[in-house]
mmCIF file of C-alpha atoms in Angstrom:
data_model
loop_
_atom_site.group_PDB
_atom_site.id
_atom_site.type_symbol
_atom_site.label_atom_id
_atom_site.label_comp_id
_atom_site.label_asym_id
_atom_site.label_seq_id
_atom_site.Cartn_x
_atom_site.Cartn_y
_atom_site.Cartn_z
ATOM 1 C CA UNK A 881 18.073 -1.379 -3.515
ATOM 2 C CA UNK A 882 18.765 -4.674 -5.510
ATOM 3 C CA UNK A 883 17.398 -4.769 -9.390
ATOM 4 C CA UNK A 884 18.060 -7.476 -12.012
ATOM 5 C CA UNK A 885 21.000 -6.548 -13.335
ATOM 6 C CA UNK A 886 23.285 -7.434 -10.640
ATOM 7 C CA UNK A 887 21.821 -11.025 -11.397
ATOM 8 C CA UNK A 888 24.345 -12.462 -14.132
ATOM 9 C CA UNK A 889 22.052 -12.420 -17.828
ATOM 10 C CA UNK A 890 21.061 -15.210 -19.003
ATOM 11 C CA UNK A 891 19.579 -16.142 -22.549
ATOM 12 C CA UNK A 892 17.133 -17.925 -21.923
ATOM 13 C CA UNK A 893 14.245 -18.416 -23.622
ATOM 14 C CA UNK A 894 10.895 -18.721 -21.238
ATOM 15 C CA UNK A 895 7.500 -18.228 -21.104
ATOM 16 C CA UNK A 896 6.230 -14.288 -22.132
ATOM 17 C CA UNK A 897 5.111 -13.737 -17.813
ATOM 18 C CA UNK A 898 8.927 -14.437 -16.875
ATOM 19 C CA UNK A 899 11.768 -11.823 -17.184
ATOM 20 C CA UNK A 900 14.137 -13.666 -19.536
ATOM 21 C CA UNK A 901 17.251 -12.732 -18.344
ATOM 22 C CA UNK A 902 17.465 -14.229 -14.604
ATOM 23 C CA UNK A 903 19.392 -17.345 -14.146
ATOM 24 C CA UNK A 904 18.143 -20.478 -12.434
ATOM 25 C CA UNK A 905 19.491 -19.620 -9.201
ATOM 26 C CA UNK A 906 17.135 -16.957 -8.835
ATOM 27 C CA UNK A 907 14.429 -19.508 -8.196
ATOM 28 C CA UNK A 908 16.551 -22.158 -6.377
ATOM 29 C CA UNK A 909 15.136 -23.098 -3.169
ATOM 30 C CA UNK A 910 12.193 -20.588 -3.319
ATOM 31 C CA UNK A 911 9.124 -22.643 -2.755
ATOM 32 C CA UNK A 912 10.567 -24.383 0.822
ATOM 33 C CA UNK A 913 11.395 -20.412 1.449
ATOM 34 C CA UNK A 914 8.508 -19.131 1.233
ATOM 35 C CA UNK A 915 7.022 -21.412 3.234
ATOM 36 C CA UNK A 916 8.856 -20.154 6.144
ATOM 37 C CA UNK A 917 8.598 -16.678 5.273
ATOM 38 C CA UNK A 918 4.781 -17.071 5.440
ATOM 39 C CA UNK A 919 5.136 -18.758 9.055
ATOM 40 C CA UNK A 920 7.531 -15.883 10.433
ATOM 41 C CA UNK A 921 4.919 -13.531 8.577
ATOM 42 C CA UNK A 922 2.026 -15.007 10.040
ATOM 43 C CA UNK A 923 3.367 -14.406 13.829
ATOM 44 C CA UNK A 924 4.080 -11.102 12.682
ATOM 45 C CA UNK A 925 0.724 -10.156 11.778
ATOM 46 C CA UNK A 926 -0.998 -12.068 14.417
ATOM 47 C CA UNK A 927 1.276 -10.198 16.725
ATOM 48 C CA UNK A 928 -0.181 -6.811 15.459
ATOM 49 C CA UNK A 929 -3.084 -7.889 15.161
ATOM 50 C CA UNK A 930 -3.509 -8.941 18.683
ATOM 51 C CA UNK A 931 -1.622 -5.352 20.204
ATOM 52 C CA UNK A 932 -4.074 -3.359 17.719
ATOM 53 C CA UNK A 933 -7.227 -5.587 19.398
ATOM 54 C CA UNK A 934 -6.224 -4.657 22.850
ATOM 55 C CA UNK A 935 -5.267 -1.197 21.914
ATOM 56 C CA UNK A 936 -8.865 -0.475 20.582
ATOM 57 C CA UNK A 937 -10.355 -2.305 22.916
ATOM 58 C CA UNK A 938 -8.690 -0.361 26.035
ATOM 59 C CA UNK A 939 -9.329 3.344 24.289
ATOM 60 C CA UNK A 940 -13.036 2.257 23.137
ATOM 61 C CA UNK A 941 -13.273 0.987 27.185
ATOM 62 C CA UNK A 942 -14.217 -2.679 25.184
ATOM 63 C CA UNK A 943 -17.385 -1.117 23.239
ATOM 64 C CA UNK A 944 -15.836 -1.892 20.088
ATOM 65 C CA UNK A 945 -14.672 -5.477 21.335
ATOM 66 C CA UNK A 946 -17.694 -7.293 19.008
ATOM 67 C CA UNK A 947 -16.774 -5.106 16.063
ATOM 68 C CA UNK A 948 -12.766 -6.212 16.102
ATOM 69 C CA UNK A 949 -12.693 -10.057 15.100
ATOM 70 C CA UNK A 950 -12.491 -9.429 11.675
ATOM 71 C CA UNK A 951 -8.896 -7.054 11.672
ATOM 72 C CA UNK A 952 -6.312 -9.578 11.136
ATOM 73 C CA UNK A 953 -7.175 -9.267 7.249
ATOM 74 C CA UNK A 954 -7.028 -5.505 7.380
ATOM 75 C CA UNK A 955 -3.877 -5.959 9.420
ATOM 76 C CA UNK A 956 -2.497 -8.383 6.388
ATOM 77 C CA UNK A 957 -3.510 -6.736 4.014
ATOM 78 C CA UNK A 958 -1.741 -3.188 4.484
ATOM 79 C CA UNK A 959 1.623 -5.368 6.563
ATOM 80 C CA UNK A 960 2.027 -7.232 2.646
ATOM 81 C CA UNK A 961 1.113 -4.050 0.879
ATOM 82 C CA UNK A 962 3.264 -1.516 2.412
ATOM 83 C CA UNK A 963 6.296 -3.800 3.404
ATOM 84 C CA UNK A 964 6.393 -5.639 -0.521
ATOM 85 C CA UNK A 965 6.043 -1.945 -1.889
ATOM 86 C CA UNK A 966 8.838 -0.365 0.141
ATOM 87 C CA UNK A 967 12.710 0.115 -0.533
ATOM 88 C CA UNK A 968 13.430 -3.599 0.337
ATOM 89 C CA UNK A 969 10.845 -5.393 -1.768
ATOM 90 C CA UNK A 970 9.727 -7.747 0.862
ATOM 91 C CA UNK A 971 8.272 -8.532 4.371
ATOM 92 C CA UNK A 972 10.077 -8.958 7.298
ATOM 93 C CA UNK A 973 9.935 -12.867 6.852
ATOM 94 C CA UNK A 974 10.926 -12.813 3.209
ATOM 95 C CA UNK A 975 13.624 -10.712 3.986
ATOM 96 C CA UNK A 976 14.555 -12.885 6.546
ATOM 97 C CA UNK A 977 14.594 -16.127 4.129
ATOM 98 C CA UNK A 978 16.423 -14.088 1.610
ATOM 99 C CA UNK A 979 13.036 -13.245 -0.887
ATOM 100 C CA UNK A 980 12.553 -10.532 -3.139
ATOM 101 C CA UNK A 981 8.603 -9.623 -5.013
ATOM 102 C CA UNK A 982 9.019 -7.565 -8.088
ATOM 103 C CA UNK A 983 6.162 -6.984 -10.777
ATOM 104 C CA UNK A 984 7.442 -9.598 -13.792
ATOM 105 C CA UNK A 985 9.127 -6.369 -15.694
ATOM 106 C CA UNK A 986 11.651 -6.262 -12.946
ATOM 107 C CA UNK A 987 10.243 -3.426 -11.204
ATOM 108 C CA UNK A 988 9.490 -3.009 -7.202
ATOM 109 C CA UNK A 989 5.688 -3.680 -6.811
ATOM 110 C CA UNK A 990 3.148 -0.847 -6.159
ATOM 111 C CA UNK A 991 1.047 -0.825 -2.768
ATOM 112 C CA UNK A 992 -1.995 -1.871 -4.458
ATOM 113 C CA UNK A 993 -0.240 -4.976 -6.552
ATOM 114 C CA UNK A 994 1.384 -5.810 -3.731
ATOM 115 C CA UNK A 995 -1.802 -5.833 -1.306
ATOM 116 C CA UNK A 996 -3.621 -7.402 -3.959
ATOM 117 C CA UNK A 997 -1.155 -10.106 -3.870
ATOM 118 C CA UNK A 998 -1.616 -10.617 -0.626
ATOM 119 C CA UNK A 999 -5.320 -11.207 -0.754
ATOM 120 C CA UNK A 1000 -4.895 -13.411 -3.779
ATOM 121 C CA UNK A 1001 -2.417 -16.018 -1.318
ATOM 122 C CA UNK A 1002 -4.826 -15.920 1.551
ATOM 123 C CA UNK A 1003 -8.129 -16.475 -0.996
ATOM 124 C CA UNK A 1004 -5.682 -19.540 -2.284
ATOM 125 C CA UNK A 1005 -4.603 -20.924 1.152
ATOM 126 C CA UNK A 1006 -8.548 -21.960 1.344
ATOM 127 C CA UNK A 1007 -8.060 -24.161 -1.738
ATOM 128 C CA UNK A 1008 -4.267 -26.078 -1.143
ATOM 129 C CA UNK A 1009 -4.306 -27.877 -4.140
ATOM 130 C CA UNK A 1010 -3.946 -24.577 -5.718
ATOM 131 C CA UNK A 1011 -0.146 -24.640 -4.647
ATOM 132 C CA UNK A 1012 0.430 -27.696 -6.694
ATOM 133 C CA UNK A 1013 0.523 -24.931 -9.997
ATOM 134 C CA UNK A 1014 4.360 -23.732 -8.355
ATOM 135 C CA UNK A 1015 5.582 -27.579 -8.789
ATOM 136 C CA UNK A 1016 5.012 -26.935 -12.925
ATOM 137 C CA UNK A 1017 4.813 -23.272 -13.585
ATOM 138 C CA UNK A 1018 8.574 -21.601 -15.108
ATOM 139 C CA UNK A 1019 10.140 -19.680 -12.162
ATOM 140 C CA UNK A 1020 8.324 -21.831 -9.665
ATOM 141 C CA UNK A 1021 5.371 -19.142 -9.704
ATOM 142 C CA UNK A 1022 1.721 -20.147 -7.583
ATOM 143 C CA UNK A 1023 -1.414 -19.198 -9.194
ATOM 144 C CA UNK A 1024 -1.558 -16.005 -6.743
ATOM 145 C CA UNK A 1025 1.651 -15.068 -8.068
ATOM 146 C CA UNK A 1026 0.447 -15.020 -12.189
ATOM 147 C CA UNK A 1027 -2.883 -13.600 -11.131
ATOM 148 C CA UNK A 1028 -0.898 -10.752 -9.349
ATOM 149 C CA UNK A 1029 1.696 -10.114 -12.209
ATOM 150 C CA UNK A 1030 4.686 -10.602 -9.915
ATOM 151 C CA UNK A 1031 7.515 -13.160 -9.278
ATOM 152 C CA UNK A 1032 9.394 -14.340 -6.040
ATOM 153 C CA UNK A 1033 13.230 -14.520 -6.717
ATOM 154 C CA UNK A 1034 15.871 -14.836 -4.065
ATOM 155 C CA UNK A 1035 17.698 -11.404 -3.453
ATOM 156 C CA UNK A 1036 20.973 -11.098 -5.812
ATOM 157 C CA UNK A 1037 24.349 -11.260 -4.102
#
């Protein structure tokens, strides 16, 4: 398990929501990789999503077909929170774009912070404009991101 201190300290002074001692290349390149993390999420998800339809469908002989439209957010919601809150820190597509989530004290996130997260980014990817905060916020964080209490850093070497 990676933590902050194999980062190299830094004295910087930032704003209070920010650990001060990570270096700039913690956030370098974060916001065009998490863009493809959420894509290679996204087909994750969908991909359960779909295969727990069909699955219900089949053992409910397609009774509870009407009642199943609505469990890609379920899905999403408990793939972010239990993947973020594990030993690796991230989902499958963060891990993949080299992405860590940790609570701003440095800490791994808990299932409900990290679920809550995840709610927070789909609520926000109804309003794009929303994003824009990352382009001026210290340590590149979106709105979802502050709300949440956490930060995206790449993973330390």
């Amino acid at each position: 398990m990676s933590n902050l201190d194999q980062f190299d300290r830094v004295a910087v002074g930032s704003a209070p929501y920010l650990p001060a001692n990570l270096p700039p290349a913690a956030f370098s390149g974060v916001l065009t990789r998490r863009v493809a993390a959420f894509f290679l999420d996204f087909i994750l998800v969908s991909i359960f999503s779909v295969a727990i339809w069909f699955a219900l469908a089949l053992l409910t002989f397609g009774l509870s077909v009407l009642l199943l439209p609505p469990i890609f957010p379920f899905v999403a919601f408990f793939y972010n929170g239990l993947t973020v809150s594990g030993p690796n820190m991230a989902t499958p597509g963060m891990r993949a774009m080299d992405l860590e989530l940790r609570t701003v004290d440095g800490q791994r996130a808990p299932f409900l912070i990290a679920a809550a997260h995840a709610v927070l980014f789909y609520i926000s990817t109804m309003f794009m404009p929303i994003f824009l905060v990352a382009l001026v916020t210290d340590g590149k964080r979106c709105l979802h991101d502050i709300l949440a209490g956490v930060i995206m850093t790449r993973r330390p070497i």
